[in-house]
Coordinates of C-alpha atoms in Angstrom, one line a residue:
M1 CA 377.6 187.1 11.2
S2 CA 378.1 187.5 8.0
H3 CA 377.0 190.8 5.8
L4 CA 376.9 191.5 2.2
L5 CA 377.1 195.0 0.8
D6 CA 374.7 197.2 -0.2
E7 CA 375.1 198.8 -3.3
Y8 CA 376.0 202.1 -1.8
E9 CA 378.4 200.7 0.3
Q10 CA 380.3 198.8 -2.6
E11 CA 380.3 202.3 -4.3
E12 CA 382.4 203.4 -1.3
L13 CA 385.2 201.3 -2.0
G14 CA 385.5 202.0 -5.9
E15 CA 386.1 204.8 -7.0
G16 CA 384.8 208.7 -5.1
S17 CA 381.9 210.5 -6.6
E18 CA 381.0 214.0 -6.4
D19 CA 378.8 213.8 -3.8
E20 CA 381.4 212.1 -1.4
W21 CA 383.6 213.8 1.3
E22 CA 386.1 213.7 3.7
Q23 CA 385.3 213.7 7.6
V24 CA 387.2 214.1 10.7
G25 CA 386.2 212.2 13.6
P26 CA 387.1 211.2 17.2
R27 CA 390.9 211.0 17.8
N28 CA 391.2 212.5 14.8
K29 CA 390.8 209.2 12.7
T30 CA 389.3 210.2 9.1
S31 CA 386.7 209.0 6.2
V32 CA 385.1 209.2 3.2
T33 CA 381.5 209.8 3.6
R34 CA 378.1 210.0 1.5
Q35 CA 375.1 210.5 2.1
A36 CA 372.0 209.5 0.6
D37 CA 368.5 211.3 1.6
F38 CA 364.6 211.7 1.1
V39 CA 363.1 214.4 -0.1
Q40 CA 362.0 216.0 3.0
T41 CA 358.2 216.2 3.9
P42 CA 355.9 216.5 7.1
I43 CA 356.7 212.9 7.7
T44 CA 359.7 212.7 6.8
G45 CA 360.1 215.1 9.8
I46 CA 358.1 213.4 12.3
F47 CA 359.3 209.0 11.3
G48 CA 362.7 210.1 9.1
G49 CA 366.2 209.2 11.1
H50 CA 369.5 208.5 9.7
I51 CA 371.8 205.3 9.6
R52 CA 375.8 205.3 9.8
S53 CA 377.0 202.4 7.8
V54 CA 380.9 202.0 8.3
V55 CA 383.0 199.7 6.1
Y56 CA 386.4 198.9 7.1
Q57 CA 389.0 197.9 4.8
Q58 CA 392.6 197.0 5.2
S59 CA 395.2 199.7 4.6
S60 CA 392.6 202.3 3.1
K61 CA 390.3 205.0 4.9
E62 CA 387.1 204.4 6.8
S63 CA 383.9 204.6 4.3
A64 CA 380.8 205.9 5.5
T65 CA 377.5 205.8 4.2
L66 CA 374.7 208.2 6.0
Q67 CA 371.8 206.1 4.5
P68 CA 368.0 207.2 5.7
F69 CA 365.0 205.1 7.5
F70 CA 361.6 205.2 8.4
T71 CA 362.3 201.9 10.0
L72 CA 364.5 200.5 12.1
Q73 CA 364.8 196.9 11.0
L74 CA 365.6 194.6 14.1
D75 CA 366.8 190.7 13.1
I76 CA 365.3 188.5 15.8
Q77 CA 367.0 185.1 14.1
S78 CA 369.3 184.5 16.6
D79 CA 368.2 182.5 20.0
K80 CA 370.9 185.1 21.9
I81 CA 368.1 187.5 21.1
R82 CA 365.2 187.9 23.5
T83 CA 364.4 191.7 23.8
V84 CA 364.3 194.9 22.2
Q85 CA 367.3 195.9 23.6
D86 CA 369.2 192.5 22.4
A87 CA 367.8 193.2 18.7
L88 CA 369.1 197.2 18.7
E89 CA 372.6 195.8 20.5
S90 CA 373.1 193.1 17.5
L91 CA 372.1 195.7 14.9
V92 CA 375.6 197.4 15.8
A93 CA 377.1 194.7 16.3
R94 CA 380.5 194.9 14.0
E95 CA 380.2 191.8 11.5
S96 CA 382.6 190.9 8.5
V97 CA 381.4 191.0 5.2
Q98 CA 381.8 188.0 2.9
G99 CA 382.4 187.6 -1.1
Y100 CA 383.8 191.1 -1.6
T101 CA 386.7 191.9 -4.2
T102 CA 388.6 194.6 -5.8
K103 CA 388.7 195.6 -9.2
T104 CA 391.9 193.0 -10.2
K105 CA 389.4 190.5 -9.2
Q106 CA 391.2 190.0 -5.0
E107 CA 389.4 189.0 -2.2
V108 CA 389.9 191.5 0.4
E109 CA 388.5 191.1 4.1
I110 CA 386.3 194.0 4.8
S111 CA 383.5 194.5 8.1
R112 CA 381.0 197.0 8.6
R113 CA 379.5 198.7 11.8
V114 CA 375.8 200.4 11.9
T115 CA 375.1 203.0 14.3
L116 CA 372.3 205.3 14.6
E117 CA 373.2 208.9 13.5
K118 CA 369.9 210.8 13.8
L119 CA 367.3 209.8 15.7
P120 CA 363.4 210.5 14.6
P121 CA 360.6 212.1 16.8
V122 CA 359.0 208.8 16.5
L123 CA 360.8 205.6 16.2
V124 CA 359.4 202.9 14.7
L125 CA 361.0 199.3 15.5
H126 CA 360.2 196.9 13.0
L127 CA 360.8 192.8 14.1
K128 CA 361.6 190.8 11.4
R129 CA 359.6 188.2 11.8
F130 CA 359.1 186.6 8.0
V131 CA 362.7 184.9 7.1
Y132 CA 363.4 183.6 3.6
E133 CA 364.5 180.4 3.2
K134 CA 367.1 179.2 1.0
T135 CA 364.8 177.2 -1.1
G136 CA 362.6 179.8 -2.1
G137 CA 360.2 179.8 0.9
C138 CA 359.4 182.1 3.5
Q139 CA 358.2 181.2 7.6
K140 CA 357.0 182.8 10.6
L141 CA 359.7 183.1 13.4
I142 CA 357.1 182.3 16.5
K143 CA 359.0 183.7 19.3
N144 CA 358.6 185.9 22.0
I145 CA 360.6 189.5 22.0
E146 CA 360.1 191.3 24.8
Y147 CA 359.7 195.3 24.5
P148 CA 359.2 197.9 27.2
V149 CA 356.9 201.0 27.3
D150 CA 360.0 203.7 28.5
L151 CA 362.8 202.9 25.8
E152 CA 366.7 204.5 26.4
I153 CA 368.4 204.2 23.3
S154 CA 371.9 203.9 24.9
K155 CA 374.9 206.4 23.9
E156 CA 376.7 203.1 22.7
L157 CA 374.1 202.4 20.0
L158 CA 374.8 205.8 18.4
S159 CA 377.6 207.4 16.5
P160 CA 380.5 208.5 17.7
G161 CA 380.2 212.1 16.2
V162 CA 376.8 212.6 17.9
K163 CA 377.3 210.6 20.8
N164 CA 378.3 213.3 23.5
K165 CA 375.0 216.1 21.4
N166 CA 372.0 214.1 22.6
F167 CA 370.6 214.8 25.7
K168 CA 368.7 212.1 27.6
C169 CA 365.7 213.5 26.5
H170 CA 366.4 213.2 23.1
R171 CA 367.3 209.2 23.1
T172 CA 364.1 208.4 25.7
Y173 CA 360.9 207.4 24.4
R174 CA 357.8 206.0 25.5
L175 CA 355.5 203.4 23.2
F176 CA 352.1 204.4 21.8
A177 CA 350.8 201.7 19.5
V178 CA 351.9 198.2 18.9
V179 CA 351.0 195.6 15.8
Y180 CA 350.1 192.6 16.1
H181 CA 350.3 189.5 13.6
H182 CA 348.3 186.9 14.4
G183 CA 348.8 183.0 13.0
N184 CA 351.8 180.2 12.3
S185 CA 351.6 180.9 8.7
A186 CA 353.8 183.9 7.4
T187 CA 351.2 183.7 4.2
G188 CA 348.4 184.6 5.5
G189 CA 346.7 185.4 9.5
H190 CA 345.4 188.6 10.8
Y191 CA 346.8 191.9 12.2
T192 CA 346.0 193.4 15.2
T193 CA 346.8 196.8 17.3
D194 CA 347.0 198.7 20.6
V195 CA 347.1 202.5 20.8
F196 CA 347.8 204.5 23.8
Q197 CA 344.2 207.0 23.4
I198 CA 345.9 210.7 24.8
G199 CA 342.1 211.5 25.5
L200 CA 341.6 208.3 27.4
N201 CA 344.8 208.1 29.1
G202 CA 344.8 204.7 28.0
W203 CA 344.9 201.8 25.7
L204 CA 342.6 200.2 23.3
R205 CA 342.6 197.0 21.8
I206 CA 341.8 197.4 18.3
D207 CA 340.3 194.4 16.1
D208 CA 338.7 195.3 13.0
Q209 CA 335.4 196.6 14.3
T210 CA 335.6 195.6 17.7
V211 CA 337.6 198.6 20.0
K212 CA 338.0 197.7 23.7
V213 CA 340.0 199.1 26.7
I214 CA 342.6 197.1 27.7
T215 CA 345.4 197.8 30.3
Q216 CA 349.2 198.3 30.0
Y217 CA 350.2 195.1 31.0
Q218 CA 347.7 193.4 28.7
V219 CA 350.1 195.5 26.1
V220 CA 353.5 193.7 27.2
K221 CA 352.4 191.0 28.0
P222 CA 353.2 187.6 26.1
A223 CA 350.0 186.0 24.4
A224 CA 350.8 182.6 22.3
E225 CA 347.5 183.5 20.0
R226 CA 349.6 186.8 18.6
T227 CA 353.4 188.3 18.2
A228 CA 354.0 192.1 17.9
Y229 CA 355.3 193.1 14.8
L230 CA 355.8 196.8 14.1
L231 CA 356.4 198.7 17.9
Y232 CA 355.5 202.7 17.9
Y233 CA 357.8 204.9 20.6
R234 CA 357.3 208.5 20.0
R235 CA 360.3 210.6 21.9
V236 CA 359.1 211.5 26.1
D237 CA 360.3 215.5 25.1
L238 CA 357.4 215.2 22.6
L239 CA 354.7 214.2 24.9

């Protein structure tokens, strides 16, 4: 998969800046690391995590950026992606980056890999169903993506420096809400949600003013009239 560099990553491959530092990782590999962060609030304390985006260039030190996120955006376009786990593995796969040129206008071959640096208490997964076309239009991806009630973030998805610092309980999540989009169009449709109600110890389906009790099976069962759009997971050690 090819990828274009974002603003932070393009700066990484240029001259140094005051918020950069050199970091020694596993096997004594060094990388130039910089961090973009958000203002700390109660909201960021619940939903805020960090990804590590590393750019590799031949004959140069690795350049890494720690970037904050509130939702993990998962690309589901590939026919190979049928589950949330597939999408997470695709997120951290190393990919080539096209179109980068040096200050001397020489095109160089570089690649990039994203890993999870810090996991939040509540992990929100955004299934990217609305895709922009080259013609300028937008269409909805109508495909079933399987998602589990209990989700374990494998160590392979984590940054090398934090793999052995996260116990299994800090990497295991339980689904507590799903937002669905109804309809075939990217420019219209209807949203509903299923949510786990602690007092009820069960699931509720909310569709505007209508609220009804449903089973867990109905939450994960594929349905032709709706597709999962946002998945909300809570870390199990915080239940």
